[in-house]
Amino acid sequence: MTEDVEVRTHETIHITILRARHLKGHRGDAVTSFAKVEFDGKHLGDSAKVETSPDADAEYSFTTTLDCSFADGNHIFDDIASKPILVTITEVLPKEKKQKEEKSSILGQCTIDMLPLLSNSTSNITTSLELQPCPGSPLETVQPDLPKAEVDVMVAVNEALLDHNLLQQSNILTVRIGSLYSPPESWTAVGTQYNYTIGLPVPVSSEKDTSLIFANGAFKLATERELSKRKMKWHSVPNSVAHSQFITTSCTSRIPVDEEKGDFCGKTNKEQRAEAELEKPRVTWDVERRCYLGNEAKSELQMRIAHTRLWPVEIMRTTSAQVKGIAGPGTGGKKDKSSSDDDGQVSFHGIAYVDLAPLLYPGVKSVAGAFKLHAFSESELLEKVKRKSAIADSVARVQSSTSRVTGSSPVQKGGKAQAGKEPTVAVPSKKGSGVKQSESSAEIGESVHAAVNTEGTAYKDANSFVYLEFLLATPMVPRREPEDLAELVREYIPPRPQFKRAVGGAQKAIEDYHSQLSSVAVMVLDEFRDAFGPDVFEQDSGQYPEMHQDRKRQLLYQLNSSGKYFAFKEQLKHSIVKIVREKYMKTTTFQNKDDLQQFLSELYVYLVDEMHLALQKVLSVETEETSSVEPFLNSSQLKMFAEEAEVNGDLAAASKYYQERLALDEKNPDHWFDFGSFSLLIGNNTKAKECFKEAVSLQQSYIDGLLMYGIMCTIEESYIEAEAVFERATSLAEANLQSPSLAWMILALFYDIQGNEIRAEHSYSEASKLNKTSQQTTDKNSGAPTEKQDSSHDSDLNAATGTGSNVRTQITGSAKSISTVKGTKSTGKKETGRVKSSTDNSVVSNDLDEKPTEMAEDPNLHQKQSIMGNSPTESVFLQAAKWLLDRKALRFAENALSHELLSSLGNPNAEYYIALARLNMMRKDYQDANKNLESSISLNNEHPDAWSMKGHLNYVAGNFVEARDCYERTLAFVTDASETHAIYLRLGSIYLQEEQFSNAKRIFLLACKHSPTCLSWFGVGVACYRLGEIEEAEDALAEANILNNKNAEVWAYLSLVCLKTNRRLEAEQSYKNAIKLGITDEEILNEVHQLQTVVGFGNPSF
């Protein structure tokens, strides 16, 4: 690969064996030994023989070299990543009598992992390795409390093998093969011995693959328990024995089942996994193979995963050549020819399809899990992974050819059996086609495929699966750091600069002048008291005015003679200069004396006036405490009034209330956010986006604002900006633990809209995982059990997203989409509801219109789980849908509900139908809303939100009797509906129409108790007036008028009350206000006119 070829042609690796400690020989602690260094079966050199005593280390100080040629591209890098340096410490036994040659015995071995030379820009490795004893070595008998034998080694290169550019372009793929569980029943540990092999392809370039073959799987019975932490074995270490075959730095434990990405990660598979792993035999490899991926190979791997997602991993069983090739008694040590011909024949050919798409998730570096085994099929292989050749063909060919030469499995090069080498090879092959085979190999391949259909199905019958791990050194798709995202968001939405406190200015100059005057006045007053204090108190100064002049002259003389007058003048000079500069802006010399004189006159007059103001404050006997007047209505009340106006369909009033909140505090991001949501409701997307942008500019970490701004960017198809904003929201939510599952869920919906399935799947998985963690934390804090969850719903969620989790939330704002008829005596008009949203925000999906025809077996299942939304198993989809509906983001809410329908496998719960009905009502699709509410009630006929929305629907349609029944039923439930204010107002208005004034008064008083507004007090006033309780009616109407003095109907009823109580002036004034504000209720206006005619006053036109 030309882009990955290094400029250097070769590099030399220097391997130094420094010393060995705590050695123990066959004949005591005095040991004569030497070190032997090997790499991939090649002998690199031996050290000199060194004698050592118990008190001294064996100082070898031996250095050898390994030449690395870059001519073969990345082959040498792959060898360095996957193969270690083998160090063997051998004891030289002393010669016995008549012994011509020295005898030696291997004490132990250790392996040097050279992966750090490829993982970073390091140029040397210095470490101490534990010497693993060989069978029969004296080191095996060392007591556990005594120090272990160690070897100090150093590996160095003159220049780093990979520079910074190559490190960025390359990657290391690590494949770990665990165990095959629940094998076919025909597999046993007795009888004929077989070789169990796993193989998979790895790209070397865009046109070439290499086949990784893992042989010698060990068949183990269920009685041989697996350790929780296991060391992985090297893929290939020729001449190694015993524990030196293990990677010392690769002692890992498997991830929890819930975090796996395989086919058996759901809760429904836990029992099956436990039974297979603990009670059935298995085949174990526990081998790790590292592959160096250059730039081209890395891109090819990423492209294939993106196109097919699945990666084939084949498994097969071959007859062990070590058994069939050994000659029986009386054969003279010759092998049976027929048995040699059958070596390498493949049987039980199966395949697992590993979904490696998670490796394309941002920041993800591993995929691990249990993957189901299927019978191998060439057509299925071609269909799923677009690959024609099978790894089994290479395995059969290689094992057949090598066994004829060696009489054993293919374990080494050159035809010599070397102990300890793992019988695994990497077989290059062309992408999409196999290497040209001989006739014998072709015959073997035909027999293989003929047996697959019968033997391969045994995996399915036994429900077999294999545990695999795929790891990358660096993620294929790096995740952007929170700091980078914050900077990116600041570029899109510059933060609103804080207003600097003015350190100068005219006002500050005047305040300083007042301060200095106050200080001088206090000091002059002290001087006066010291000089004339006793005389002033003894005499009446009003009778002797000449004494004032005399005391004034004495005081001025004392101040001048003491120098204090000059000091006071200097103290005032600086503040006067500031007034001249800041207020009069005079900084240059005057052109003539007249201008100067005129300016001095004006300045003198101004300074004297300000002096009088300052002295009044200083000399006043009682200073009135000036307290800032608090606004009568606070932010929460204004928001409540705005939401009430939305329900009534009075959008102009709602907009006025939201703007009043902004005027109250324009630096509060919540005020901008709520106004943005309202603007989105009425279809003003431009205004909505500006409001959300303003909210984020005021507070860069405002998560809700970031999410809604990203939604607005999505509506405008500004996808790059939207993605950055959404990612920033997820990072902030995770850091602050503020509904992180919601942020990830909305990001997933964004990727869904883009059609990015892999990113969407990752976001759904993260949302479900965080949702589950949040639920467990909530249950732990509340003392609720966490083990028993709704496994059926969890498995349904897996069907849609690949993971499962649910959480308890509350329903919010289900009644905020319908208009309300105002509380009058009677009216037959139907009020219009909310205005329709913009087209971009109201896309209707066909998926949501289709109603499931089959219901769950237990129709009361959802009713048992969810009463009034306190469901312990509410999915992330439903949570997101409710949040989005509250913020009027209808398009995203519809997508979330679509996923909820898929996750429930066509059997959604009552909460889903309620949320869908809210969506329909916001879009004025009342027919579909009614159908969804009927479905919700059929699933849970005690859900207050369903009945309340049913009442709203009938109310808008003018069916007031049915609406009254629904509202009364809603209020009769033990649990309140999520939004009761609209219920109280509408039920009270119905009672007024039906002239049930006592019930209307009671209901409106309940509304005033929970959330007092102008309309709630107005309803109380109307009911009391109709009952003849004029005094109570006046009090209630006065309260309503205080909360909103722009309501014409309130003024009309106040006029009626004043007419009843014979108050001419107030009745006339109330009538004038009602007319001025444009009263539209003709019935009330006629009633006022009739009463005015009866009493003879109240109308100025008489």
Tab-separated table of C-alpha atoms in Angstrom, residues 25-28 30-33 49 51 90-105:
chain	number	residue	atom	x	y	z
A	25	GLY	CA	18.410	-24.593	40.006
A	26	HIS	CA	18.201	-28.347	40.290
A	27	ARG	CA	21.135	-28.470	42.700
A	28	GLY	CA	20.529	-25.474	44.926
A	30	ALA	CA	23.873	-21.541	42.859
A	31	VAL	CA	22.813	-21.574	39.223
A	32	THR	CA	24.731	-21.378	35.974
A	33	SER	CA	22.363	-20.221	33.263
A	49	LYS	CA	26.726	-18.497	30.636
A	51	GLU	CA	26.943	-18.036	37.391
A	90	THR	CA	18.169	-22.433	30.645
A	91	GLU	CA	20.222	-23.923	33.481
A	92	VAL	CA	23.562	-25.508	32.594
A	93	LEU	CA	24.003	-28.571	34.770
A	94	PRO	CA	27.519	-29.400	35.991
A	95	LYS	CA	29.303	-32.249	34.236
A	96	GLU	CA	29.367	-35.599	35.928
A	97	LYS	CA	32.217	-38.013	35.750
A	98	LYS	CA	32.932	-39.409	32.308
A	99	GLN	CA	30.404	-36.951	30.821
A	100	LYS	CA	31.616	-35.470	27.571
A	101	GLU	CA	28.859	-32.909	26.878
A	102	GLU	CA	27.089	-30.522	29.175
A	103	LYS	CA	23.485	-31.110	29.989
A	104	SER	CA	20.936	-28.332	30.292
A	105	SER	CA	17.438	-27.911	31.646
